[in-house]
mmCIF file of C-alpha atoms and ligand atoms in Angstrom:
data_model
loop_
_atom_site.group_PDB
_atom_site.id
_atom_site.type_symbol
_atom_site.label_atom_id
_atom_site.label_comp_id
_atom_site.label_asym_id
_atom_site.label_seq_id
_atom_site.Cartn_x
_atom_site.Cartn_y
_atom_site.Cartn_z
ATOM 1 C CA MET C 1 -113.159 -23.193 -66.554
ATOM 2 C CA PRO C 2 -112.443 -24.593 -70.046
ATOM 3 C CA LEU C 3 -108.855 -24.318 -71.233
ATOM 4 C CA ASP C 4 -107.984 -21.784 -73.934
ATOM 5 C CA ILE C 5 -105.692 -24.050 -75.919
ATOM 6 C CA GLU C 6 -104.749 -21.408 -78.481
ATOM 7 C CA ALA C 7 -103.719 -19.026 -75.686
ATOM 8 C CA ILE C 8 -101.674 -21.838 -74.137
ATOM 9 C CA ARG C 9 -100.039 -22.644 -77.483
ATOM 10 C CA SER C 10 -99.012 -19.021 -77.932
ATOM 11 C CA GLN C 11 -96.851 -19.322 -74.808
ATOM 12 C CA PHE C 12 -94.707 -22.012 -76.436
ATOM 13 C CA PRO C 13 -92.498 -20.284 -78.989
ATOM 14 C CA ILE C 14 -91.320 -23.542 -80.565
ATOM 15 C CA LEU C 15 -94.871 -24.401 -81.626
ATOM 16 C CA ARG C 16 -94.711 -21.510 -84.120
ATOM 17 C CA ARG C 17 -91.979 -23.132 -86.168
ATOM 18 C CA GLU C 18 -92.386 -25.282 -89.219
ATOM 19 C CA VAL C 19 -90.806 -28.644 -89.908
ATOM 20 C CA ASN C 20 -90.272 -29.642 -93.530
ATOM 21 C CA GLY C 21 -92.521 -26.824 -94.635
ATOM 22 C CA ARG C 22 -95.423 -27.921 -92.433
ATOM 23 C CA PRO C 23 -96.676 -26.593 -89.129
ATOM 24 C CA LEU C 24 -95.080 -28.606 -86.337
ATOM 25 C CA ALA C 25 -97.357 -31.228 -84.770
ATOM 26 C CA TYR C 26 -95.339 -32.182 -81.720
ATOM 27 C CA LEU C 27 -96.561 -35.534 -80.434
ATOM 28 C CA ASP C 28 -93.415 -36.702 -78.650
ATOM 29 C CA ASN C 29 -94.334 -35.296 -75.263
ATOM 30 C CA ALA C 30 -93.751 -38.521 -73.347
ATOM 31 C CA ALA C 31 -90.072 -38.260 -74.334
ATOM 32 C CA SER C 32 -89.785 -34.569 -73.450
ATOM 33 C CA ALA C 33 -92.246 -31.691 -73.334
ATOM 34 C CA GLN C 34 -91.687 -28.233 -74.786
ATOM 35 C CA LYS C 35 -91.175 -25.304 -72.450
ATOM 36 C CA PRO C 36 -93.300 -22.143 -72.159
ATOM 37 C CA ASP C 37 -91.838 -18.636 -72.313
ATOM 38 C CA ARG C 38 -92.393 -18.281 -68.611
ATOM 39 C CA VAL C 39 -89.958 -21.113 -67.779
ATOM 40 C CA LEU C 40 -87.359 -20.006 -70.325
ATOM 41 C CA ASP C 41 -87.609 -16.382 -69.210
ATOM 42 C CA LYS C 42 -87.395 -17.265 -65.534
ATOM 43 C CA MET C 43 -84.083 -19.102 -65.929
ATOM 44 C CA SER C 44 -82.662 -16.363 -68.093
ATOM 45 C CA GLU C 45 -83.828 -13.610 -65.730
ATOM 46 C CA GLN C 46 -82.445 -15.424 -62.702
ATOM 47 C CA ALA C 47 -79.044 -15.770 -64.378
ATOM 48 C CA ARG C 48 -79.106 -12.133 -65.435
ATOM 49 C CA THR C 49 -80.172 -10.615 -62.131
ATOM 50 C CA ALA C 50 -79.662 -12.825 -59.094
ATOM 51 C CA TYR C 51 -77.173 -15.598 -59.613
ATOM 52 C CA ALA C 52 -74.448 -17.058 -57.415
ATOM 53 C CA ASN C 53 -73.755 -20.455 -55.877
ATOM 54 C CA VAL C 54 -76.321 -21.584 -53.326
ATOM 55 C CA HIS C 55 -75.979 -22.146 -49.552
ATOM 56 C CA ARG C 56 -73.429 -20.839 -47.089
ATOM 57 C CA GLY C 57 -73.388 -17.551 -48.947
ATOM 58 C CA LEU C 58 -72.814 -14.403 -46.973
ATOM 59 C CA HIS C 59 -73.550 -12.013 -49.769
ATOM 60 C CA THR C 60 -76.753 -10.766 -51.327
ATOM 61 C CA LEU C 61 -76.665 -12.690 -54.605
ATOM 62 C CA ALA C 62 -75.895 -15.969 -52.835
ATOM 63 C CA ASN C 63 -78.815 -15.392 -50.496
ATOM 64 C CA GLU C 64 -81.208 -14.464 -53.285
ATOM 65 C CA THR C 65 -80.209 -17.493 -55.351
ATOM 66 C CA THR C 66 -80.519 -19.789 -52.346
ATOM 67 C CA GLU C 67 -83.971 -18.398 -51.656
ATOM 68 C CA ALA C 68 -85.073 -19.080 -55.231
ATOM 69 C CA TYR C 69 -83.537 -22.570 -55.205
ATOM 70 C CA GLU C 70 -85.136 -23.507 -51.885
ATOM 71 C CA GLY C 71 -88.360 -21.887 -53.084
ATOM 72 C CA ALA C 72 -88.341 -24.307 -56.013
ATOM 73 C CA ARG C 73 -87.976 -27.187 -53.558
ATOM 74 C CA SER C 74 -91.118 -26.004 -51.749
ATOM 75 C CA LYS C 75 -92.950 -25.843 -55.072
ATOM 76 C CA VAL C 76 -92.065 -29.467 -55.799
ATOM 77 C CA GLN C 77 -93.133 -30.340 -52.258
ATOM 78 C CA HIS C 78 -96.578 -28.820 -52.710
ATOM 79 C CA PHE C 79 -96.911 -30.221 -56.241
ATOM 80 C CA ILE C 80 -96.935 -33.785 -54.853
ATOM 81 C CA ASN C 81 -98.241 -32.910 -51.374
ATOM 82 C CA ALA C 82 -95.051 -33.991 -49.607
ATOM 83 C CA PRO C 83 -94.997 -33.268 -45.874
ATOM 84 C CA SER C 84 -91.945 -30.978 -45.835
ATOM 85 C CA PRO C 85 -89.302 -29.501 -48.152
ATOM 86 C CA GLU C 86 -86.678 -31.717 -46.508
ATOM 87 C CA THR C 87 -88.330 -34.750 -48.111
ATOM 88 C CA ILE C 88 -87.541 -33.410 -51.607
ATOM 89 C CA ILE C 89 -84.121 -34.098 -53.111
ATOM 90 C CA PHE C 90 -83.137 -32.459 -56.363
ATOM 91 C CA THR C 91 -81.519 -34.855 -58.830
ATOM 92 C CA LYS C 92 -80.477 -34.469 -62.433
ATOM 93 C CA GLY C 93 -83.581 -36.318 -63.584
ATOM 94 C CA GLY C 94 -85.721 -39.378 -63.084
ATOM 95 C CA THR C 95 -82.869 -41.747 -63.859
ATOM 96 C CA GLU C 96 -80.582 -40.301 -61.229
ATOM 97 C CA ALA C 97 -83.334 -40.354 -58.613
ATOM 98 C CA ILE C 98 -83.843 -44.111 -59.022
ATOM 99 C CA ASN C 99 -80.101 -44.778 -59.114
ATOM 100 C CA LEU C 100 -79.792 -42.774 -55.906
ATOM 101 C CA VAL C 101 -82.280 -45.029 -54.130
ATOM 102 C CA ALA C 102 -80.872 -48.289 -55.511
ATOM 103 C CA ALA C 103 -77.284 -47.323 -54.698
ATOM 104 C CA GLY C 104 -78.277 -46.097 -51.253
ATOM 105 C CA LEU C 105 -79.959 -49.412 -50.445
ATOM 106 C CA ALA C 106 -77.223 -51.609 -51.891
ATOM 107 C CA ALA C 107 -75.375 -52.246 -48.653
ATOM 108 C CA ASP C 108 -78.603 -53.502 -47.038
ATOM 109 C CA ILE C 109 -79.260 -56.067 -49.779
ATOM 110 C CA SER C 110 -78.323 -59.683 -49.054
ATOM 111 C CA PRO C 111 -78.261 -62.486 -51.632
ATOM 112 C CA GLY C 112 -81.823 -63.711 -52.177
ATOM 113 C CA ASP C 113 -83.499 -60.429 -51.237
ATOM 114 C CA GLU C 114 -86.239 -59.700 -53.726
ATOM 115 C CA ILE C 115 -87.115 -56.632 -55.737
ATOM 116 C CA ILE C 116 -90.446 -56.561 -57.566
ATOM 117 C CA LEU C 117 -90.813 -54.585 -60.792
ATOM 118 C CA SER C 118 -93.529 -54.654 -63.435
ATOM 119 C CA VAL C 119 -93.046 -55.867 -66.983
ATOM 120 C CA TYR C 120 -93.745 -52.367 -68.342
ATOM 121 C CA GLU C 121 -90.935 -50.549 -66.477
ATOM 122 C CA HIS C 122 -88.664 -48.030 -68.177
ATOM 123 C CA HIS C 123 -84.997 -49.071 -68.248
ATOM 124 C CA SER C 124 -84.346 -46.309 -65.696
ATOM 125 C CA ASN C 125 -86.442 -48.321 -63.263
ATOM 126 C CA ILE C 126 -84.862 -51.627 -64.248
ATOM 127 C CA VAL C 127 -81.132 -51.266 -64.682
ATOM 128 C CA PRO C 128 -80.353 -49.739 -61.246
ATOM 129 C CA TRP C 129 -82.068 -52.818 -59.742
ATOM 130 C CA HIS C 130 -80.107 -55.099 -62.086
ATOM 131 C CA PHE C 131 -76.998 -53.587 -60.474
ATOM 132 C CA LEU C 132 -78.263 -54.928 -57.136
ATOM 133 C CA ARG C 133 -78.864 -58.306 -58.755
ATOM 134 C CA GLU C 134 -75.388 -58.422 -60.336
ATOM 135 C CA ARG C 135 -73.439 -57.027 -57.415
ATOM 136 C CA HIS C 136 -75.417 -58.029 -54.325
ATOM 137 C CA GLY C 137 -77.347 -61.143 -55.316
ATOM 138 C CA ALA C 138 -80.796 -59.546 -55.320
ATOM 139 C CA VAL C 139 -83.523 -61.438 -57.163
ATOM 140 C CA LEU C 140 -85.678 -59.469 -59.590
ATOM 141 C CA LYS C 141 -89.320 -60.510 -59.872
ATOM 142 C CA TRP C 142 -91.593 -59.206 -62.564
ATOM 143 C CA ALA C 143 -95.267 -58.474 -62.006
ATOM 144 C CA PRO C 144 -97.004 -59.606 -65.210
ATOM 145 C CA LEU C 145 -99.524 -57.616 -67.220
ATOM 146 C CA LEU C 146 -103.097 -58.408 -68.114
ATOM 147 C CA GLU C 147 -104.300 -58.281 -71.709
ATOM 148 C CA ASP C 148 -105.227 -54.576 -71.449
ATOM 149 C CA GLY C 149 -101.761 -53.597 -70.173
ATOM 150 C CA SER C 150 -102.646 -53.201 -66.508
ATOM 151 C CA ILE C 151 -100.658 -54.931 -63.787
ATOM 152 C CA ASP C 152 -101.981 -58.353 -62.784
ATOM 153 C CA MET C 153 -102.643 -57.519 -59.136
ATOM 154 C CA ASP C 154 -103.407 -61.126 -58.152
ATOM 155 C CA ALA C 155 -100.045 -62.234 -59.494
ATOM 156 C CA PHE C 156 -98.386 -59.244 -57.803
ATOM 157 C CA ARG C 157 -99.918 -60.181 -54.467
ATOM 158 C CA GLU C 158 -98.567 -63.714 -54.851
ATOM 159 C CA MET C 159 -95.051 -62.418 -55.463
ATOM 160 C CA LEU C 160 -94.796 -60.520 -52.209
ATOM 161 C CA GLY C 161 -93.106 -62.340 -49.393
ATOM 162 C CA PRO C 162 -90.736 -62.069 -46.455
ATOM 163 C CA ARG C 163 -87.749 -61.570 -48.795
ATOM 164 C CA THR C 164 -89.329 -58.653 -50.660
ATOM 165 C CA ARG C 165 -87.253 -55.546 -49.944
ATOM 166 C CA MET C 166 -88.455 -53.161 -52.598
ATOM 167 C CA VAL C 167 -91.379 -52.752 -54.976
ATOM 168 C CA ALA C 168 -90.480 -50.310 -57.762
ATOM 169 C CA ILE C 169 -93.287 -49.593 -60.218
ATOM 170 C CA GLY C 170 -94.096 -46.990 -62.839
ATOM 171 C CA HIS C 171 -97.038 -44.847 -61.779
ATOM 172 C CA MET C 172 -97.807 -44.467 -65.510
ATOM 173 C CA SER C 173 -96.284 -46.550 -68.293
ATOM 174 C CA ASN C 174 -94.435 -44.494 -70.921
ATOM 175 C CA VAL C 175 -95.540 -46.958 -73.624
ATOM 176 C CA LEU C 176 -98.997 -48.213 -72.659
ATOM 177 C CA GLY C 177 -100.212 -45.246 -70.635
ATOM 178 C CA THR C 178 -101.300 -47.689 -67.905
ATOM 179 C CA VAL C 179 -101.807 -46.058 -64.512
ATOM 180 C CA SER C 180 -100.929 -48.382 -61.661
ATOM 181 C CA ASP C 181 -103.020 -48.596 -58.502
ATOM 182 C CA ALA C 182 -100.415 -46.848 -56.379
ATOM 183 C CA LYS C 183 -102.346 -46.971 -53.099
ATOM 184 C CA GLU C 184 -103.155 -50.650 -53.373
ATOM 185 C CA ILE C 185 -99.611 -51.587 -54.413
ATOM 186 C CA THR C 186 -98.221 -49.602 -51.497
ATOM 187 C CA ALA C 187 -100.590 -51.109 -48.945
ATOM 188 C CA LEU C 188 -99.801 -54.658 -50.099
ATOM 189 C CA ALA C 189 -96.051 -54.053 -50.191
ATOM 190 C CA HIS C 190 -96.045 -52.494 -46.729
ATOM 191 C CA GLU C 191 -98.010 -55.447 -45.386
ATOM 192 C CA ALA C 192 -95.138 -57.621 -46.613
ATOM 193 C CA GLY C 193 -92.606 -55.298 -44.982
ATOM 194 C CA ALA C 194 -91.223 -53.957 -48.277
ATOM 195 C CA GLN C 195 -90.500 -50.383 -49.314
ATOM 196 C CA VAL C 196 -92.216 -48.893 -52.348
ATOM 197 C CA LEU C 197 -90.924 -46.564 -55.046
ATOM 198 C CA PHE C 198 -93.058 -45.088 -57.789
ATOM 199 C CA ASP C 199 -91.497 -43.885 -61.004
ATOM 200 C CA GLY C 200 -93.671 -40.820 -61.633
ATOM 201 C CA CYS C 201 -91.781 -39.565 -64.690
ATOM 202 C CA GLN C 202 -94.934 -39.885 -66.823
ATOM 203 C CA ALA C 203 -97.591 -39.531 -64.135
ATOM 204 C CA GLY C 204 -96.249 -36.205 -62.819
ATOM 205 C CA VAL C 205 -97.544 -34.151 -65.699
ATOM 206 C CA HIS C 206 -100.962 -35.801 -66.009
ATOM 207 C CA LEU C 207 -102.137 -36.924 -62.563
ATOM 208 C CA ASP C 208 -102.727 -35.196 -59.243
ATOM 209 C CA ILE C 209 -100.000 -36.695 -57.106
ATOM 210 C CA ASP C 210 -100.390 -36.986 -53.358
ATOM 211 C CA VAL C 211 -97.474 -38.932 -51.906
ATOM 212 C CA GLN C 212 -98.949 -38.866 -48.411
ATOM 213 C CA ASP C 213 -102.205 -40.345 -49.626
ATOM 214 C CA ILE C 214 -100.335 -43.008 -51.624
ATOM 215 C CA ASP C 215 -98.101 -43.556 -48.573
ATOM 216 C CA CYS C 216 -95.161 -44.668 -50.769
ATOM 217 C CA ASP C 217 -91.601 -44.495 -49.450
ATOM 218 C CA PHE C 218 -90.160 -42.893 -52.602
ATOM 219 C CA TYR C 219 -91.592 -40.997 -55.553
ATOM 220 C CA VAL C 220 -89.643 -39.915 -58.641
ATOM 221 C CA LEU C 221 -90.278 -36.885 -60.877
ATOM 222 C CA THR C 222 -88.488 -35.434 -63.874
ATOM 223 C CA ALA C 223 -88.902 -31.787 -64.864
ATOM 224 C CA HIS C 224 -88.419 -32.035 -68.609
ATOM 225 C CA LYS C 225 -91.676 -33.947 -69.021
ATOM 226 C CA ILE C 226 -93.548 -31.336 -66.933
ATOM 227 C CA TYR C 227 -92.781 -28.383 -69.265
ATOM 228 C CA GLY C 228 -89.562 -27.725 -67.319
ATOM 229 C CA PRO C 229 -85.868 -27.871 -68.211
ATOM 230 C CA THR C 230 -83.653 -30.924 -68.630
ATOM 231 C CA GLY C 231 -80.983 -31.726 -66.075
ATOM 232 C CA ILE C 232 -83.318 -31.575 -63.087
ATOM 233 C CA GLY C 233 -85.684 -33.973 -61.376
ATOM 234 C CA ALA C 234 -86.758 -34.750 -57.860
ATOM 235 C CA LEU C 235 -86.881 -37.640 -55.466
ATOM 236 C CA TYR C 236 -89.411 -37.610 -52.664
ATOM 237 C CA GLY C 237 -88.561 -39.837 -49.713
ATOM 238 C CA LYS C 238 -90.332 -40.388 -46.431
ATOM 239 C CA PRO C 239 -88.206 -38.880 -43.650
ATOM 240 C CA GLU C 240 -87.469 -42.298 -42.117
ATOM 241 C CA ALA C 241 -86.668 -43.796 -45.530
ATOM 242 C CA LEU C 242 -84.232 -40.970 -46.263
ATOM 243 C CA LYS C 243 -82.650 -41.381 -42.850
ATOM 244 C CA ARG C 244 -81.950 -45.051 -43.564
ATOM 245 C CA LEU C 245 -80.698 -44.481 -47.096
ATOM 246 C CA ARG C 246 -76.932 -44.156 -47.523
ATOM 247 C CA PRO C 247 -75.673 -41.133 -49.432
ATOM 248 C CA TYR C 248 -75.243 -41.595 -53.169
ATOM 249 C CA GLN C 249 -72.429 -39.245 -54.110
ATOM 250 C CA GLY C 250 -69.834 -37.660 -51.867
ATOM 251 C CA GLY C 251 -68.686 -34.081 -52.058
ATOM 252 C CA GLY C 252 -69.410 -30.607 -50.838
ATOM 253 C CA GLU C 253 -72.704 -29.712 -49.172
ATOM 254 C CA MET C 254 -73.601 -33.283 -48.185
ATOM 255 C CA ILE C 255 -71.272 -33.488 -45.187
ATOM 256 C CA GLU C 256 -71.357 -32.405 -41.587
ATOM 257 C CA ILE C 257 -67.735 -32.969 -40.536
ATOM 258 C CA VAL C 258 -64.821 -34.116 -42.667
ATOM 259 C CA GLU C 259 -61.589 -35.128 -41.003
ATOM 260 C CA THR C 260 -58.651 -37.064 -42.360
ATOM 261 C CA ASP C 261 -59.930 -40.312 -40.884
ATOM 262 C CA ARG C 262 -63.698 -39.852 -40.569
ATOM 263 C CA VAL C 263 -66.711 -38.204 -42.136
ATOM 264 C CA THR C 264 -70.238 -37.513 -40.957
ATOM 265 C CA TYR C 265 -73.132 -36.520 -43.134
ATOM 266 C CA ASN C 266 -75.563 -33.659 -43.335
ATOM 267 C CA GLU C 267 -79.304 -34.253 -42.972
ATOM 268 C CA ALA C 268 -81.623 -34.812 -45.951
ATOM 269 C CA PRO C 269 -82.054 -33.285 -48.428
ATOM 270 C CA HIS C 270 -78.468 -31.985 -48.381
ATOM 271 C CA LYS C 271 -77.070 -35.441 -47.611
ATOM 272 C CA PHE C 272 -78.087 -36.406 -51.154
ATOM 273 C CA GLU C 273 -77.130 -33.226 -52.999
ATOM 274 C CA ALA C 274 -73.353 -33.385 -53.256
ATOM 275 C CA GLY C 275 -71.673 -30.604 -55.178
ATOM 276 C CA THR C 276 -73.168 -27.574 -56.867
ATOM 277 C CA PRO C 277 -76.691 -28.526 -57.915
ATOM 278 C CA PRO C 278 -78.333 -27.536 -61.227
ATOM 279 C CA ILE C 279 -79.433 -24.219 -59.711
ATOM 280 C CA LEU C 280 -81.072 -22.507 -62.662
ATOM 281 C CA GLN C 281 -82.721 -25.745 -63.741
ATOM 282 C CA ALA C 282 -84.229 -26.249 -60.289
ATOM 283 C CA ILE C 283 -85.613 -22.715 -60.390
ATOM 284 C CA GLY C 284 -86.956 -23.420 -63.890
ATOM 285 C CA PHE C 285 -88.586 -26.605 -62.542
ATOM 286 C CA GLY C 286 -90.341 -24.542 -59.867
ATOM 287 C CA GLU C 287 -91.538 -22.099 -62.517
ATOM 288 C CA ALA C 288 -92.857 -24.959 -64.668
ATOM 289 C CA ILE C 289 -94.837 -26.230 -61.687
ATOM 290 C CA ASP C 290 -96.274 -22.753 -61.126
ATOM 291 C CA TRP C 291 -97.105 -22.491 -64.816
ATOM 292 C CA LEU C 292 -98.856 -25.866 -64.876
ATOM 293 C CA SER C 293 -100.618 -25.287 -61.572
ATOM 294 C CA GLN C 294 -102.540 -22.288 -62.900
ATOM 295 C CA PHE C 295 -104.697 -24.763 -64.851
ATOM 296 C CA ASP C 296 -107.175 -27.301 -63.552
ATOM 297 C CA LYS C 297 -105.454 -30.666 -63.956
ATOM 298 C CA GLN C 298 -108.782 -32.396 -64.559
ATOM 299 C CA ALA C 299 -109.467 -30.001 -67.434
ATOM 300 C CA ILE C 300 -106.019 -30.805 -68.829
ATOM 301 C CA ARG C 301 -106.684 -34.524 -68.485
ATOM 302 C CA ASP C 302 -110.034 -34.165 -70.257
ATOM 303 C CA HIS C 303 -108.433 -32.214 -73.090
ATOM 304 C CA GLU C 304 -105.517 -34.633 -73.519
ATOM 305 C CA HIS C 305 -107.805 -37.635 -73.330
ATOM 306 C CA ALA C 306 -110.086 -36.184 -76.005
ATOM 307 C CA LEU C 307 -107.070 -35.821 -78.317
ATOM 308 C CA TYR C 308 -105.960 -39.347 -77.522
ATOM 309 C CA ALA C 309 -109.466 -40.751 -78.090
ATOM 310 C CA ARG C 310 -109.814 -38.889 -81.402
ATOM 311 C CA ALA C 311 -106.497 -40.312 -82.621
ATOM 312 C CA SER C 312 -107.196 -43.781 -81.271
ATOM 313 C CA SER C 313 -110.592 -44.067 -82.990
ATOM 314 C CA GLU C 314 -109.090 -42.924 -86.303
ATOM 315 C CA LEU C 315 -106.234 -45.406 -85.955
ATOM 316 C CA ALA C 316 -108.707 -48.208 -85.327
ATOM 317 C CA LYS C 317 -109.887 -47.759 -88.938
ATOM 318 C CA VAL C 318 -106.410 -48.381 -90.362
ATOM 319 C CA ASN C 319 -105.969 -51.904 -91.723
ATOM 320 C CA GLY C 320 -103.246 -53.939 -90.034
ATOM 321 C CA LEU C 321 -102.789 -51.442 -87.208
ATOM 322 C CA THR C 322 -102.506 -52.602 -83.606
ATOM 323 C CA GLU C 323 -102.732 -50.249 -80.654
ATOM 324 C CA PHE C 324 -101.013 -51.361 -77.433
ATOM 325 C CA GLY C 325 -102.497 -50.608 -74.042
ATOM 326 C CA HIS C 326 -106.194 -50.275 -73.209
ATOM 327 C CA ALA C 327 -106.212 -50.140 -69.432
ATOM 328 C CA PRO C 328 -109.123 -48.149 -67.984
ATOM 329 C CA GLY C 329 -108.043 -44.634 -66.989
ATOM 330 C CA LYS C 330 -104.848 -44.806 -69.052
ATOM 331 C CA GLY C 331 -102.839 -41.675 -69.836
ATOM 332 C CA PRO C 332 -102.758 -39.948 -73.249
ATOM 333 C CA ILE C 333 -100.079 -42.189 -74.759
ATOM 334 C CA LEU C 334 -100.798 -44.036 -77.977
ATOM 335 C CA SER C 335 -98.415 -46.831 -78.986
ATOM 336 C CA PHE C 336 -99.062 -48.723 -82.170
ATOM 337 C CA SER C 337 -97.593 -50.754 -84.965
ATOM 338 C CA ILE C 338 -98.680 -51.432 -88.526
ATOM 339 C CA GLU C 339 -98.236 -54.875 -90.014
ATOM 340 C CA GLY C 340 -95.457 -54.930 -92.591
ATOM 341 C CA ILE C 341 -93.999 -51.517 -91.730
ATOM 342 C CA HIS C 342 -91.131 -50.836 -89.341
ATOM 343 C CA PRO C 343 -92.058 -48.214 -86.720
ATOM 344 C CA HIS C 344 -88.883 -46.268 -87.594
ATOM 345 C CA ASP C 345 -90.161 -45.851 -91.150
ATOM 346 C CA ILE C 346 -93.476 -44.575 -89.815
ATOM 347 C CA ALA C 347 -91.737 -41.966 -87.658
ATOM 348 C CA GLN C 348 -89.439 -40.834 -90.466
ATOM 349 C CA LEU C 349 -92.252 -40.462 -92.955
ATOM 350 C CA LEU C 350 -94.461 -38.610 -90.464
ATOM 351 C CA ASP C 351 -91.596 -36.180 -89.943
ATOM 352 C CA ARG C 352 -91.826 -35.234 -93.624
ATOM 353 C CA TYR C 353 -95.263 -33.872 -92.776
ATOM 354 C CA GLY C 354 -94.089 -32.027 -89.682
ATOM 355 C CA VAL C 355 -95.444 -34.675 -87.303
ATOM 356 C CA ALA C 356 -93.075 -35.656 -84.487
ATOM 357 C CA VAL C 357 -93.683 -39.099 -82.979
ATOM 358 C CA ARG C 358 -91.234 -41.538 -81.420
ATOM 359 C CA ALA C 359 -90.439 -45.050 -82.574
ATOM 360 C CA GLY C 360 -88.320 -47.707 -80.962
ATOM 361 C CA HIS C 361 -88.295 -49.780 -77.816
ATOM 362 C CA HIS C 362 -88.966 -46.682 -75.676
ATOM 363 C CA CYS C 363 -86.418 -47.896 -73.088
ATOM 364 C CA ALA C 364 -88.804 -50.728 -72.231
ATOM 365 C CA GLN C 365 -87.335 -53.872 -73.769
ATOM 366 C CA PRO C 366 -88.965 -56.346 -71.348
ATOM 367 C CA LEU C 367 -92.315 -54.834 -72.356
ATOM 368 C CA MET C 368 -91.461 -55.146 -76.053
ATOM 369 C CA THR C 369 -90.691 -58.832 -75.480
ATOM 370 C CA HIS C 370 -94.027 -59.197 -73.688
ATOM 371 C CA LEU C 371 -95.784 -57.547 -76.637
ATOM 372 C CA GLY C 372 -93.956 -59.848 -79.042
ATOM 373 C CA THR C 373 -92.234 -57.022 -80.897
ATOM 374 C CA THR C 374 -88.991 -55.033 -80.824
ATOM 375 C CA ALA C 375 -90.410 -51.571 -81.397
ATOM 376 C CA THR C 376 -93.594 -49.536 -81.600
ATOM 377 C CA ALA C 377 -94.463 -46.069 -82.835
ATOM 378 C CA ARG C 378 -95.812 -43.731 -80.174
ATOM 379 C CA ALA C 379 -97.791 -40.501 -80.221
ATOM 380 C CA SER C 380 -98.149 -38.772 -76.852
ATOM 381 C CA PHE C 381 -100.249 -35.745 -76.040
ATOM 382 C CA ALA C 382 -99.715 -32.578 -74.013
ATOM 383 C CA VAL C 383 -101.887 -29.677 -72.950
ATOM 384 C CA TYR C 384 -100.774 -27.562 -75.942
ATOM 385 C CA ASN C 385 -101.770 -30.129 -78.563
ATOM 386 C CA ASN C 386 -104.945 -29.485 -80.528
ATOM 387 C CA ASP C 387 -107.252 -31.184 -83.001
ATOM 388 C CA ALA C 388 -105.143 -29.909 -85.892
ATOM 389 C CA ASP C 389 -102.183 -31.868 -84.508
ATOM 390 C CA VAL C 390 -104.263 -35.038 -84.398
ATOM 391 C CA ASP C 391 -105.581 -34.448 -87.917
ATOM 392 C CA ALA C 392 -102.071 -33.829 -89.258
ATOM 393 C CA PHE C 393 -100.945 -37.038 -87.582
ATOM 394 C CA ILE C 394 -103.759 -39.136 -89.029
ATOM 395 C CA GLU C 395 -103.456 -37.633 -92.508
ATOM 396 C CA ALA C 396 -99.689 -38.167 -92.548
ATOM 397 C CA LEU C 397 -100.120 -41.711 -91.291
ATOM 398 C CA HIS C 398 -102.447 -42.566 -94.175
ATOM 399 C CA LYS C 399 -99.965 -41.094 -96.653
ATOM 400 C CA ALA C 400 -97.061 -42.958 -95.026
ATOM 401 C CA ARG C 401 -98.964 -46.222 -95.119
ATOM 402 C CA GLY C 402 -99.804 -45.703 -98.785
ATOM 403 C CA MET C 403 -96.132 -45.124 -99.559
ATOM 404 C CA LEU C 404 -94.832 -48.080 -97.588
ATOM 405 C CA LEU C 405 -97.344 -50.810 -98.387
HETATM 406 C C1 PLP N 1 -88.443 -40.419 -69.068
HETATM 407 C C2 PLP N 1 -88.635 -41.520 -68.114
HETATM 408 C C3 PLP N 1 -87.635 -41.870 -67.209
HETATM 409 C C4 PLP N 1 -86.277 -41.234 -67.221
HETATM 410 O O1 PLP N 1 -86.321 -39.902 -66.789
HETATM 411 P P1 PLP N 1 -85.107 -38.909 -67.150
HETATM 412 O O2 PLP N 1 -85.423 -37.695 -66.381
HETATM 413 O O3 PLP N 1 -85.182 -38.691 -68.624
HETATM 414 O O4 PLP N 1 -83.857 -39.545 -66.703
HETATM 415 C C5 PLP N 1 -87.899 -42.876 -66.298
HETATM 416 N N1 PLP N 1 -89.084 -43.493 -66.275
HETATM 417 C C6 PLP N 1 -90.073 -43.191 -67.125
HETATM 418 C C7 PLP N 1 -91.385 -43.891 -67.021
HETATM 419 C C8 PLP N 1 -89.876 -42.196 -68.077
HETATM 420 O O5 PLP N 1 -90.867 -41.900 -68.922
#
């Protein structure tokens, strides 16, 4: 069934506002997506009608809230086809999920152990591993990119070895849109005896994720890029991987027994959810998944790709403009620069016309170095974007270029 984009847009109240006297063209979805009424209403309704702290409750509101919170966990489970709800840990976002894994592995890392990343990783999937380098002597290795922005799989294969402990790769690049070959990377890494983590912060909203088919050890999601709230994300871990992983934070809920001279830990997922979790946000995450799941993801991909392709072909006509990232099957993320103009100036001028794009290093400085630049401008597309957004973007870009050159 084709998507009714106007009907979808009407569910996002923010899309009705104007910016600088122009209709908003929100093309900063890779940084954070807007939220539909259904998600906003769900969190508000939960707080108004059935709210208390979760777990161990012996009263009605505690039980109802726990049911909704654990229900959200099941929704995340099904969203990525995880084998059980116990394999899903709620975190405060993608960043915390990766830090949780890196910190939990730290004590098992010996000097010279190797961690393989790709050149296009987001800082969230770099810096936690740098901690292991700085503090535990791990060696970071960087899988290089081919000309089109895809990972050089031959070079990656060569990097794997008996010292490889972890391969941590973005399932989709937030700058280039590149989709990595998750199954192949996992199979190769497992052959070498390494664990595999995919940063799915971008992929989650665009691709059909099946963690059992990929066979990865860890998979990371963030809700605020899937039309959900901020402050909540999820880490999937294979049961045996979670069993081996040391707990990240200590506190309530994650323990079994606490005595003055010893402590034992609860099972996953609770072992990794110390303290009161972001309850309403988790429930909002579940609602966002339900909202998104009513649509055919292939139809969404087709729609988003058509917007991307329309913008990309118009940009190709602009003198001095370079687009970064042409890997086959890439996501709807369009990074570019224009000779002689700083990307920040592009973004600021586009804003005058109500067009929201991002400019900067996009938390991917090693990639910027690889591209030979310090910043790019980036337009990224969501299900609620339409042709008018693309046209506003292109028209504003021509005006901005005329003003700046
Ligand atoms: C946004 C993003 C992150 C960080 O996720 P947060 O939930 O914002 O912490 C990590 N990796 C990639 C690829 C991202 O796009």
